[in-house]
Coordinates of C-alpha atoms and ligand atoms in Angstrom, one line a residue:
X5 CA -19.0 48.2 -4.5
X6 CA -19.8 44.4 -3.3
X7 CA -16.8 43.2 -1.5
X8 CA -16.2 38.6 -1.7
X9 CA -13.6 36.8 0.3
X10 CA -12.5 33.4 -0.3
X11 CA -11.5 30.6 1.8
X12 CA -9.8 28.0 -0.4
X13 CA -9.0 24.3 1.1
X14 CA -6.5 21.6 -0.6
X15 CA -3.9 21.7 -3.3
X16 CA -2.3 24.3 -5.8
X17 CA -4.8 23.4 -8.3
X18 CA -7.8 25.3 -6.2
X19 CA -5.6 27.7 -4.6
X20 CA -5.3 28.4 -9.2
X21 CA -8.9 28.2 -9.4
X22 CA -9.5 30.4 -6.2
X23 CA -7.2 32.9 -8.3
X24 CA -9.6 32.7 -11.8
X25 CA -12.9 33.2 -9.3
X26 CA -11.2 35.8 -8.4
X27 CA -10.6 37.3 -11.5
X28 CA -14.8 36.5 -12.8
X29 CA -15.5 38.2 -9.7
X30 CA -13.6 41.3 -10.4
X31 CA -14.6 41.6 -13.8
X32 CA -18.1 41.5 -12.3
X33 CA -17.2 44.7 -10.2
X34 CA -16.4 42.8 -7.3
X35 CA -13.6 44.1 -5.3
X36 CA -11.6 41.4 -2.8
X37 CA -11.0 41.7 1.1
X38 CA -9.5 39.8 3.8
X39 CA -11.9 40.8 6.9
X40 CA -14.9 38.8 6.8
X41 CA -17.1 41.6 8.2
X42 CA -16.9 43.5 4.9
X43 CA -17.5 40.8 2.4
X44 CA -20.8 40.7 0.9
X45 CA -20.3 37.2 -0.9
X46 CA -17.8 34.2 1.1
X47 CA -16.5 31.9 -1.4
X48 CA -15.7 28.4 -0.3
X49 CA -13.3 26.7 -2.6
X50 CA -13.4 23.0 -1.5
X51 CA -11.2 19.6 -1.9
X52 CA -12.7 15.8 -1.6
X53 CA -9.5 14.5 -1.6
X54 CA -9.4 13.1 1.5
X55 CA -12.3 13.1 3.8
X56 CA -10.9 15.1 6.3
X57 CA -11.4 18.3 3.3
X58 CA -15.0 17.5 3.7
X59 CA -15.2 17.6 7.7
X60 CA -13.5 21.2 7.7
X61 CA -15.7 22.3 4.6
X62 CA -18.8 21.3 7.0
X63 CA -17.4 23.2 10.4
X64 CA -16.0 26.5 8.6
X65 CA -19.6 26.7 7.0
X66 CA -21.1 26.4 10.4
X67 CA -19.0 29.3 12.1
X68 CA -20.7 31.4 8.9
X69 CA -24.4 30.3 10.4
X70 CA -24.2 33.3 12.7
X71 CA -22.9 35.8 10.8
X72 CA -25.5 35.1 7.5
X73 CA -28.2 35.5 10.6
X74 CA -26.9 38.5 11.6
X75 CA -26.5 39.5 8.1
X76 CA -29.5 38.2 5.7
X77 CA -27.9 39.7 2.6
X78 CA -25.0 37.9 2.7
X79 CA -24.2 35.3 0.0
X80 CA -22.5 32.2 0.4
X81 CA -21.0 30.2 -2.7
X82 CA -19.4 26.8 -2.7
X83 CA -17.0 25.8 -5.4
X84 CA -14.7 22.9 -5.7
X85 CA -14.5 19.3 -6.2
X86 CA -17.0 18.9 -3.2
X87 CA -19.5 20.0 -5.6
X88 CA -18.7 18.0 -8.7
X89 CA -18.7 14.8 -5.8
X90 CA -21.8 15.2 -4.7
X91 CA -23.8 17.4 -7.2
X92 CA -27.1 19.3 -6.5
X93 CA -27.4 16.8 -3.4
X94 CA -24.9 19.1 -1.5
X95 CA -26.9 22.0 -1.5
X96 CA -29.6 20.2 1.1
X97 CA -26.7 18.8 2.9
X98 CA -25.0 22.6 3.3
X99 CA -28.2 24.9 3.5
X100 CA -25.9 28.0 4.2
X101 CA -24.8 28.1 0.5
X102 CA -26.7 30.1 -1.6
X103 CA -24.5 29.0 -4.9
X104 CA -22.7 25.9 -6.0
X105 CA -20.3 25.5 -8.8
X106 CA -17.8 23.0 -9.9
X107 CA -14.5 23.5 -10.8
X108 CA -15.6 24.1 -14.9
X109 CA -17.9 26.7 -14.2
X110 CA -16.0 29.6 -12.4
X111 CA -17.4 31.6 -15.0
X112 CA -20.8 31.0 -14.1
X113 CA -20.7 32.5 -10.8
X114 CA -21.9 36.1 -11.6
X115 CA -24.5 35.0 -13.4
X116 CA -25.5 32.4 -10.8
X117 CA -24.9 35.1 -7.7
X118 CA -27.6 37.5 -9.7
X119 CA -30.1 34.8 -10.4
X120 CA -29.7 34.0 -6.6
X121 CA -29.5 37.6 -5.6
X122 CA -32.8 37.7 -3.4
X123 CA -32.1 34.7 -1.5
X124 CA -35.1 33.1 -2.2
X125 CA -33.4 30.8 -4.8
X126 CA -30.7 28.5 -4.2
X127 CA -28.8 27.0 -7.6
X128 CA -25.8 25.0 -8.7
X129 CA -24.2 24.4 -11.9
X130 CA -21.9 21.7 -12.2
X131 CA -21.2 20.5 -15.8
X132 CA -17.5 19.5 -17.5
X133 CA -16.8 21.8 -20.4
X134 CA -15.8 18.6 -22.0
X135 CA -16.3 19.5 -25.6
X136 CA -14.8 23.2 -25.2
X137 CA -12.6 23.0 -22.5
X138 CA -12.1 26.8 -21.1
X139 CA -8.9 27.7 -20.0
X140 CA -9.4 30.9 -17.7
X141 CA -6.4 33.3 -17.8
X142 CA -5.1 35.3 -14.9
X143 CA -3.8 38.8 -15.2
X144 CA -0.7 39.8 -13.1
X145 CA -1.4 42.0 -10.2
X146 CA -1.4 45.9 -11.1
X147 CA 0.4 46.7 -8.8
X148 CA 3.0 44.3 -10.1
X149 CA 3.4 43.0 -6.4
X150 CA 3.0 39.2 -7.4
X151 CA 6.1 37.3 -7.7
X152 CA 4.9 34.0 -8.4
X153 CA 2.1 32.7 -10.3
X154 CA 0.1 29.4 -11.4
X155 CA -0.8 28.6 -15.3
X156 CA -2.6 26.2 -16.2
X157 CA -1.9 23.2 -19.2
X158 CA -4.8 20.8 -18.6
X159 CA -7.2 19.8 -16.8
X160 CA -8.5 16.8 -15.7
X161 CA -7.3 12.7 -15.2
X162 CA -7.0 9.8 -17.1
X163 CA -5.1 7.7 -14.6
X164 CA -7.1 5.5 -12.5
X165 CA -4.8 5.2 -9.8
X166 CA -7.5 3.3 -7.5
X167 CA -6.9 5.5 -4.1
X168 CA -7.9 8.6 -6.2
X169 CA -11.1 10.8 -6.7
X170 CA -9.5 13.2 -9.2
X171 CA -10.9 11.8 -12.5
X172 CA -14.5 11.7 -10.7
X173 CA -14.6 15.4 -10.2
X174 CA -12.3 17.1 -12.6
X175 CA -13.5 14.3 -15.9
X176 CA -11.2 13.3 -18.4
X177 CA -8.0 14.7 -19.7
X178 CA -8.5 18.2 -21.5
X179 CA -4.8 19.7 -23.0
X180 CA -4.6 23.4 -23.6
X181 CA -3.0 24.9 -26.8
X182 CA 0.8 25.8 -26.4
X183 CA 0.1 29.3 -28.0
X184 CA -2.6 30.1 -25.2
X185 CA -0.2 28.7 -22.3
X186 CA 2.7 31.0 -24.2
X187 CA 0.5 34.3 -24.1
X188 CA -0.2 34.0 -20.5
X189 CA 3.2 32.7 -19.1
X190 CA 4.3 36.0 -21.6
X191 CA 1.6 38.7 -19.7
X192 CA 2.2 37.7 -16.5
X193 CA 6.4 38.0 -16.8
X194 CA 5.3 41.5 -18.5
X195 CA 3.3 42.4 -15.5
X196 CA 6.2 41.3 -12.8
X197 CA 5.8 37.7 -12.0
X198 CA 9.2 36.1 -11.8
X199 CA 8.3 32.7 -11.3
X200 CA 5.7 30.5 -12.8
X201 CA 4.2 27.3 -12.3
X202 CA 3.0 24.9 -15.0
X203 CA 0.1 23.3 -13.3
X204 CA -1.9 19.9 -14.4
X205 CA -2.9 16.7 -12.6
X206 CA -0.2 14.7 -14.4
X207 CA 0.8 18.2 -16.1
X208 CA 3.7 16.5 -17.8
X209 CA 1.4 14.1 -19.9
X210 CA 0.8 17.4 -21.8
X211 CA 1.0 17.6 -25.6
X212 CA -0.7 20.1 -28.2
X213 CA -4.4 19.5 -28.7
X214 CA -3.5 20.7 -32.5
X215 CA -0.9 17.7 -32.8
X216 CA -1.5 15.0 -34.6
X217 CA 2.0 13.9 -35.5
X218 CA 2.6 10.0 -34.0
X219 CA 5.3 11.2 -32.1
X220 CA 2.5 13.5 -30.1
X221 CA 0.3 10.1 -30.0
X222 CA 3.2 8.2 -28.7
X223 CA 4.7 10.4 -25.7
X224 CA 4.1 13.2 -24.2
X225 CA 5.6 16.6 -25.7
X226 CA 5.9 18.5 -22.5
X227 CA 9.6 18.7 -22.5
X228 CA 8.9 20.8 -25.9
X229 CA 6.6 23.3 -24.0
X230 CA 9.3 24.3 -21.5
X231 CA 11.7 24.4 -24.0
X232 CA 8.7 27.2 -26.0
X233 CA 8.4 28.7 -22.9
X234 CA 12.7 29.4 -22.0
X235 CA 13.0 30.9 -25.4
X236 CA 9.5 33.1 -25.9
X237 CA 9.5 34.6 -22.5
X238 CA 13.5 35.2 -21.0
X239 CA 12.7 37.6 -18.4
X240 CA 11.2 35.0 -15.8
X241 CA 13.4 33.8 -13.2
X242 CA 11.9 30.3 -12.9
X243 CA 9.5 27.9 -14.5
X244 CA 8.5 25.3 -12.2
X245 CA 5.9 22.3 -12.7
X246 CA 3.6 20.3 -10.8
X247 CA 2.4 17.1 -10.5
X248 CA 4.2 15.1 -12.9
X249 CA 3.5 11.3 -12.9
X250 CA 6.5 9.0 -12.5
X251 CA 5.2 7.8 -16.1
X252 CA 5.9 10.7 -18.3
X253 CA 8.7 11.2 -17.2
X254 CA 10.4 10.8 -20.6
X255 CA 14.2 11.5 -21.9
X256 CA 13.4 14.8 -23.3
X257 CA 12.0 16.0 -19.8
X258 CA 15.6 14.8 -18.4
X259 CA 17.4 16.4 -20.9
X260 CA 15.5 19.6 -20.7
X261 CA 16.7 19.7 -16.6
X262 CA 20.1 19.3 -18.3
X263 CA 19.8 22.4 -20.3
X264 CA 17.4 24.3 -19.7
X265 CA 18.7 26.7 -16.4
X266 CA 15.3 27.9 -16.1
X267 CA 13.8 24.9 -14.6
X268 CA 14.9 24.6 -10.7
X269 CA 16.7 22.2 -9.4
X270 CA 13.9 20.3 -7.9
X271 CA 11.2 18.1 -9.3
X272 CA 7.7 17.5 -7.2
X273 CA 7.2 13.4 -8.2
X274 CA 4.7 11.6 -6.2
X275 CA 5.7 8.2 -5.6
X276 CA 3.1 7.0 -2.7
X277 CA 4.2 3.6 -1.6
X278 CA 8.1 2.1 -1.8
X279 CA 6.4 -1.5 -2.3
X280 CA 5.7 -2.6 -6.0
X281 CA 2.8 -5.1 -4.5
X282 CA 1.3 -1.8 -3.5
X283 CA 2.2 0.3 -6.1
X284 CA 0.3 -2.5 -8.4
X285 CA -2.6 -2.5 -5.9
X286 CA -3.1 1.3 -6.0
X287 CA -2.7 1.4 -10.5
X288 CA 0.2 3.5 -10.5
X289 CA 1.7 1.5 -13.6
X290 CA 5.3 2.0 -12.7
X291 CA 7.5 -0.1 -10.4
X292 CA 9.9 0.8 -7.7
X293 CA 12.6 0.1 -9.5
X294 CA 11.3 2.6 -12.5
X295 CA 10.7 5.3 -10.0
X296 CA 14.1 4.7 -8.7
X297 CA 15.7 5.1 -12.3
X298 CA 13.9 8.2 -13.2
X299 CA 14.7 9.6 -10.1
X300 CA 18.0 9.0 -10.9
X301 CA 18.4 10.4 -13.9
X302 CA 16.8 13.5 -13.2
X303 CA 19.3 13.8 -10.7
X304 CA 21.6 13.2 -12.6
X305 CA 20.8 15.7 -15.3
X306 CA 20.9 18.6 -12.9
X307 CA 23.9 18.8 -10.6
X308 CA 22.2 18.7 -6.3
X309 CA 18.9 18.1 -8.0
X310 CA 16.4 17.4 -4.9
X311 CA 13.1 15.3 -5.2
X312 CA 10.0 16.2 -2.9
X313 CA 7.1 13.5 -3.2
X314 CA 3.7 12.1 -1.8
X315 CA 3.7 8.7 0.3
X316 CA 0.2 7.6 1.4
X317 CA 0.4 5.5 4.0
X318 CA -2.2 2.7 5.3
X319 CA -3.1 1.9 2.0
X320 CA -5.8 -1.1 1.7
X321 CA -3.5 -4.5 2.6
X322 CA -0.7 -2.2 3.5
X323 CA 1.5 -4.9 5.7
X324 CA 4.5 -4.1 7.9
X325 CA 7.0 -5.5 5.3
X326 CA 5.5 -3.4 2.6
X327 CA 5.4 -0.2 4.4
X328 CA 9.6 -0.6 5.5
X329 CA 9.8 -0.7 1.6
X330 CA 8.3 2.6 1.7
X331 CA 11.2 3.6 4.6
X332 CA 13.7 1.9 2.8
X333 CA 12.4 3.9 -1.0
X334 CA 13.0 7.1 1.4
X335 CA 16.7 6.4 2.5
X336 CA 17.2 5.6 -1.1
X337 CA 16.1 8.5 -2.7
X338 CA 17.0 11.1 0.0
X339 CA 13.7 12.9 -0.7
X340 CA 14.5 16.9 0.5
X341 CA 10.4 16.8 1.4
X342 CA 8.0 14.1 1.8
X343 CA 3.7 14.8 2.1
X344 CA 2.6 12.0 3.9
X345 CA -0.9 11.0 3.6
X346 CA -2.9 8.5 5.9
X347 CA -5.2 6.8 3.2
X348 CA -8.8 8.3 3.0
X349 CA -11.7 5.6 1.5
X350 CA -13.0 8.1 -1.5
X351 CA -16.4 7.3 -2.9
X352 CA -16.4 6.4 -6.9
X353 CA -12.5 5.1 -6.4
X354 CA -11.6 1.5 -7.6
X355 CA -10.0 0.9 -3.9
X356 CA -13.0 0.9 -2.1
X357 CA -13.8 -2.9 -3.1
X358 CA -10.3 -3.2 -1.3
X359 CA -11.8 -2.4 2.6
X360 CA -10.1 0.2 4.4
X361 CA -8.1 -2.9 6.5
X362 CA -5.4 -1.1 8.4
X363 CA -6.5 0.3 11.4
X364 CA -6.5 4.3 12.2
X365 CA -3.9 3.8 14.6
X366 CA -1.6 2.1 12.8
X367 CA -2.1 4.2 10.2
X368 CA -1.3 7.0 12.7
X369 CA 1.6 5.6 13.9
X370 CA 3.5 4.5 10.1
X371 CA 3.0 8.3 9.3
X372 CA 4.6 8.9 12.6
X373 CA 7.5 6.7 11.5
X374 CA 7.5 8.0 8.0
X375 CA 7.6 11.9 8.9
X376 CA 11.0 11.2 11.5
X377 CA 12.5 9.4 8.6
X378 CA 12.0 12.1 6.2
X379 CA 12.4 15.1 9.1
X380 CA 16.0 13.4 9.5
X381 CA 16.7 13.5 5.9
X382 CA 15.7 17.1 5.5
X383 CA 17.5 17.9 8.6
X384 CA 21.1 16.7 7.4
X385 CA 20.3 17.9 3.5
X386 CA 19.8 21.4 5.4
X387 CA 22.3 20.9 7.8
X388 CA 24.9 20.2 4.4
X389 CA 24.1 24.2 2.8
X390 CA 25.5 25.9 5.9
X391 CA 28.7 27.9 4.7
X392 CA 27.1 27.6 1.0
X393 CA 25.9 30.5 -1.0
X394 CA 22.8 30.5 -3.4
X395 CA 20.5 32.1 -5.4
X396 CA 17.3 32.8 -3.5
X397 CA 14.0 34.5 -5.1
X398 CA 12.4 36.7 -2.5
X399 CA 8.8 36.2 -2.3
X400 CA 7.8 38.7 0.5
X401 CA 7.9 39.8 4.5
X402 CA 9.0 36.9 6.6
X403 CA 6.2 35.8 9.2
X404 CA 9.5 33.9 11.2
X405 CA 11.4 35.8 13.4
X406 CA 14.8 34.3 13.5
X407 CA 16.0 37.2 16.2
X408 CA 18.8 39.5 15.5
X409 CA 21.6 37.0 14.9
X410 CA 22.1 37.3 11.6
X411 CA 21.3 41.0 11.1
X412 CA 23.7 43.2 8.3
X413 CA 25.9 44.8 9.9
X414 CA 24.9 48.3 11.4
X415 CA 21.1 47.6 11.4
X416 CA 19.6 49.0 14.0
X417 CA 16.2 47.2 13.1
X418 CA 15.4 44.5 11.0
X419 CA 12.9 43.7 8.3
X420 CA 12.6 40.0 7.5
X421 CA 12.5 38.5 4.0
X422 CA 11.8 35.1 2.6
X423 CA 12.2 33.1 -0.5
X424 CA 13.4 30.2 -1.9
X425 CA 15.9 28.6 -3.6
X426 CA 16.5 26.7 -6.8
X427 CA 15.9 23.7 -5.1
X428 CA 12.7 24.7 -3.1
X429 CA 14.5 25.5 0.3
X430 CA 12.8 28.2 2.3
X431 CA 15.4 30.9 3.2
X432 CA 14.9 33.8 5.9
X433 CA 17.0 36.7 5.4
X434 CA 17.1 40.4 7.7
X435 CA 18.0 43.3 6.0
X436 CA 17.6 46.8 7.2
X437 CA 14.2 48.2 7.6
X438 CA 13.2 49.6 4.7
X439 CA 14.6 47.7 1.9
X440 CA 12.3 45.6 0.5
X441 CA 13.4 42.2 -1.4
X442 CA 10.0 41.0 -2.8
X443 CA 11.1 39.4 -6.5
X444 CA 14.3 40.0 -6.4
X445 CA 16.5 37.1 -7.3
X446 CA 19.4 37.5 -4.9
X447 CA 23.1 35.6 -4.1
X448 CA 22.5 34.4 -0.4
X449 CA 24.8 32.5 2.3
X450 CA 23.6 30.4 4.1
X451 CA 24.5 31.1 7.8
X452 CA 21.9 28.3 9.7
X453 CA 19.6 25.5 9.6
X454 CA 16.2 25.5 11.1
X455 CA 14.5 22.0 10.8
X456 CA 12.4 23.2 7.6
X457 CA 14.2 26.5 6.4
X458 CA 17.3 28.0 6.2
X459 CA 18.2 31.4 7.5
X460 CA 20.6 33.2 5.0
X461 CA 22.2 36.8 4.8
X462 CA 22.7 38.7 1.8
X463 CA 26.1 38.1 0.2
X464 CA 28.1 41.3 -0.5
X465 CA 26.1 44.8 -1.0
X466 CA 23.0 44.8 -1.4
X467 CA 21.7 46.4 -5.1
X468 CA 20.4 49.6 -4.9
X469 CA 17.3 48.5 -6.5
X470 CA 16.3 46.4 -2.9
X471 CA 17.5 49.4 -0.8
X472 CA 14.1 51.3 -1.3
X473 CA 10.5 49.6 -0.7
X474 CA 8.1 49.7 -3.7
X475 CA 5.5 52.5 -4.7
X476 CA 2.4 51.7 -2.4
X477 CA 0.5 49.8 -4.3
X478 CA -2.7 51.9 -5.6
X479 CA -5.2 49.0 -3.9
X480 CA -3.8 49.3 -1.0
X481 CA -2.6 52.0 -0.1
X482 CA 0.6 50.6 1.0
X483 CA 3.3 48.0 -0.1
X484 CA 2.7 45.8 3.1
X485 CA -0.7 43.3 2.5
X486 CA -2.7 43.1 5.3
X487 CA -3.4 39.2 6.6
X488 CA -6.0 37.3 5.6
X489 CA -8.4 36.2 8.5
X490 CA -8.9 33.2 6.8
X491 CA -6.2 31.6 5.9
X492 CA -5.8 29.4 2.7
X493 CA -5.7 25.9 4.1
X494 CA -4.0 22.9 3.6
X495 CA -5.2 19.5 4.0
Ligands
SAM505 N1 -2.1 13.9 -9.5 C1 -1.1 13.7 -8.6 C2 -0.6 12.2 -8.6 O1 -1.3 11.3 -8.2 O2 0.5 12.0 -9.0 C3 -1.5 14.1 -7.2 C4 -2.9 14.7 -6.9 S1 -3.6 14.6 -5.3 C5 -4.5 16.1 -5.3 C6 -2.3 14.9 -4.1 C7 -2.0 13.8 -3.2 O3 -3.1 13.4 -2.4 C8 -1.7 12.5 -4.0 O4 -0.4 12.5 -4.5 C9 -1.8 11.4 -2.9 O5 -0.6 11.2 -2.2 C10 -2.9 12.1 -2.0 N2 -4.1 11.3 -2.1 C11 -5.0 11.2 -3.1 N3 -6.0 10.5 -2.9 C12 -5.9 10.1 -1.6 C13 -6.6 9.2 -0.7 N4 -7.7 8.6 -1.1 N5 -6.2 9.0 0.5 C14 -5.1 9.6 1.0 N6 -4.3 10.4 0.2 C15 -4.7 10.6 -1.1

């Protein structure tokens, strides 16, 4: 049996499309691993989001040079939005990769690998499925060990925020049919995921491709999926969403967080500058002000609602003045998490006619600023839940070792759990060896504050059902996933 790894680079939305390769290449008779020595085929899923992507894109395919000499019947694939950027041009920039596809033709690959299969060919096939959009579904893990999952709603951009590559290599705006989004959100809560994420590029610009009403033509009807979604498929734990634009951030999506107890108490919302000059330089079509009140009312719908967003920093004619707006935006919104971004010059993006005016350095040194700000925000939000208690969804062994401080009493050794909370808060929690909390959706009190996570203990006995670890899992051979030698990475 042929063996592929993957090495995915940038946001959720390939770390989703690393998962549908996957599944093409396992209906193909491909069968994953993590050590690189095995694989017969290295995926690389990439991001042109920022040019930094493409640098480590270029130097992880170098450190492959050896082992494809060493190895001649290795393949090497490259997927992404690298691809769709640069087209056919990238396969005599990148002469490691035997096979290119963008981000619309997963489904390709196989076909693609075969055609390639001697080596003596090298292909790519990069072409929107504009007129038939495919949606490709993922199945739950058999061994039901997946606790949280990404599903797609739509694909591609119609913004033209002029910083951004997006529309340039996922196309135009494609919506995918409620009853398809429905069916998968159902199989995978069948098959043991607890918690699902609705994912688009503005994903809550979503309506039915199948309405026509005006009402469907006048604002977005995403508040009406989640609501499809609460009632169809009960057993999940939580349905989260990301990105939404600041735009569609209609009434119905606030009063959904009001009454829907399915949807955390967080919302991801990108803002990227505090400064309406900017904001109006960089096409975002809302002001300050209108961020401000939507923030507001979401938190307002949902009682300790917390905000997470993106700030780019260094943003063509960025000034001083305009960047302390961005501070001042932080302090006013008590964002719980903040990406900071410095700003990348993307090819095919309205911005470019802008210059790239601020220097590196004081780009360097704004994020600086901008990461202390929000670092002291998060510190004293954290700081606030010690003594609390709250419901925290376990999504597997803990890599942090908080030490034995916090241990249940009697536990001779420790295993270490983490998960989050409603509001996105990592949360580290020791039990006793041998229970194992993966899924479960568990009361926890917070004990102490690390400067990103929490550490929590189990409040009052824990269920029976935790006390045991699972069946070992029939891929495995054990309940315990090996690590990946290449992890996925974030940019
Ligand atoms: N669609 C989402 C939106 O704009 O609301 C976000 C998608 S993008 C993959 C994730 C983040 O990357 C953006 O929110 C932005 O902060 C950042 N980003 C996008 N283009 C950038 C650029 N040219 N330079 C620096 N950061 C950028």
């Amino acid at each position: 049996m042929k063996r592929f790894l993957i090495h995915t680079f940038g946001c959720q939305m390939n770390a989703h499309d690393s998962r549908r390769i996957a599944e093409v290449l396992y209906g193909d008779g491909y069968e994953q691993t993590d050590e690189l020595e095995l694989a017969d085929l290295i995926v690389f899923n990439t991001c042109s989001v920022r040019e930094k992507a493409e640098h480590k894109l270029v130097s992880a395919l170098g450190r492959m040079r050896e082992l494809k000499r060493a190895r001649r019947e290795l393949r090497v694939a490259v997927a992404g939005c690298m691809v769709q950027e640069h087209g056919d041009a990238l396969l005599e920039r990148l002469d490691l990769a035997d096979v290119m596809i963008g981000p619309d033709n997963i489904p390709e690959l196989p076909a693609l690998l075969r055609d390639a299969q001697d080596g003596s060919r090298r292909l790519a096939r990069i072409e929107f499925d504009l007129d038939g959009p495919r949606f490709l579904t993922a199945n739950a893990r058999p061994d039901g060990s997946e606790v949280s999952a990404y599903v797609t709603v739509m694909k591609g951009c119609d913004e033209r925020c002029s910083f951004c590559i997006v529309p340039y290599t996922r196309g135009a705006e494609r919506y995918r049919p409620a009853e398809d989004i429905l069916r998968e959100v159902e199989s995978l809560a069948q098959g043991g995921v607890r918690e699902v994420t609705l994912l688009g590029q503005t994903v809550n610009s979503w309506h039915d491709p199948g309405d026509a009403s005006p009402e469907a033509a006048r604002e977005s009807r995403f508040a009406d999926l989640l609501r499809a979604i609460a009632a169809r498929v009960p057993q999940l734990a939580r349905l989260r969403y990301t990105s939404p634009h600041p735009r569609h951030v209609t009434p119905a999506l606030v009063r959904a967080h009001a009454e829907l107890e399915l949807l955390p108490a967080h919302v991801h919302l990108p803002v990227q500058s505090g400064s309406d000059r900017v904001l109006r330089r960089m096409i975002r079509r809302y002001s300050r002000a209108e961020y401000v009140a939507r923030a507001r009312a979401l938190q307002a719908a949902r009682a300790g609602l917390t905000l997470a967003t993106d700030i780019i920093v260094g943003f063509p004619g960025e000034t001083e003045a305009d960047f302390e707006q961005t501070l001042s935006l932080v302090d006013e919104v008590g964002f719980s998490t903040a990406f900071g971004f410095k700003y990348s010059p993307r090819p095919h993006t309205p911005a470019l006619k802008l210059g790239d005016d601020v220097p590196e350095e004081v780009k360097a040194e704004r994020l600086a600023r901008l990461f202390e700000r929000c670092d002291v925000t998060q510190h004293r939000h954290l700081q606030s839940l010690v003594g609390t208690r709250t419901r925290v969804l376990f999504e597997g062994a803990s890599k942090h070792n908080p030490g034995d401080r916090h241990a249940a009493p009697g536990a001779e050794r420790a295993a270490l759990f983490t998960g989050r909370t409603d509001r996105h808060e990592i949360v580290h929690v020791q039990v006793p060896t041998g229970c194992e909390l993966t899924g479960h959706l568990l009361e926890v009190e917070i004990v102490e504050a690390n400067r990103r996570s929490l550490l929590g203990r189990v409040a009052g006995e824990l269920p029976a059902h935790a006390r045991m670890p699972p069946a070992p899992s029939p891929a495995t051979g054990s309940a315990t996933r090996a690590p990946r030698r290449l992890p996925v990475v974030s940019v």
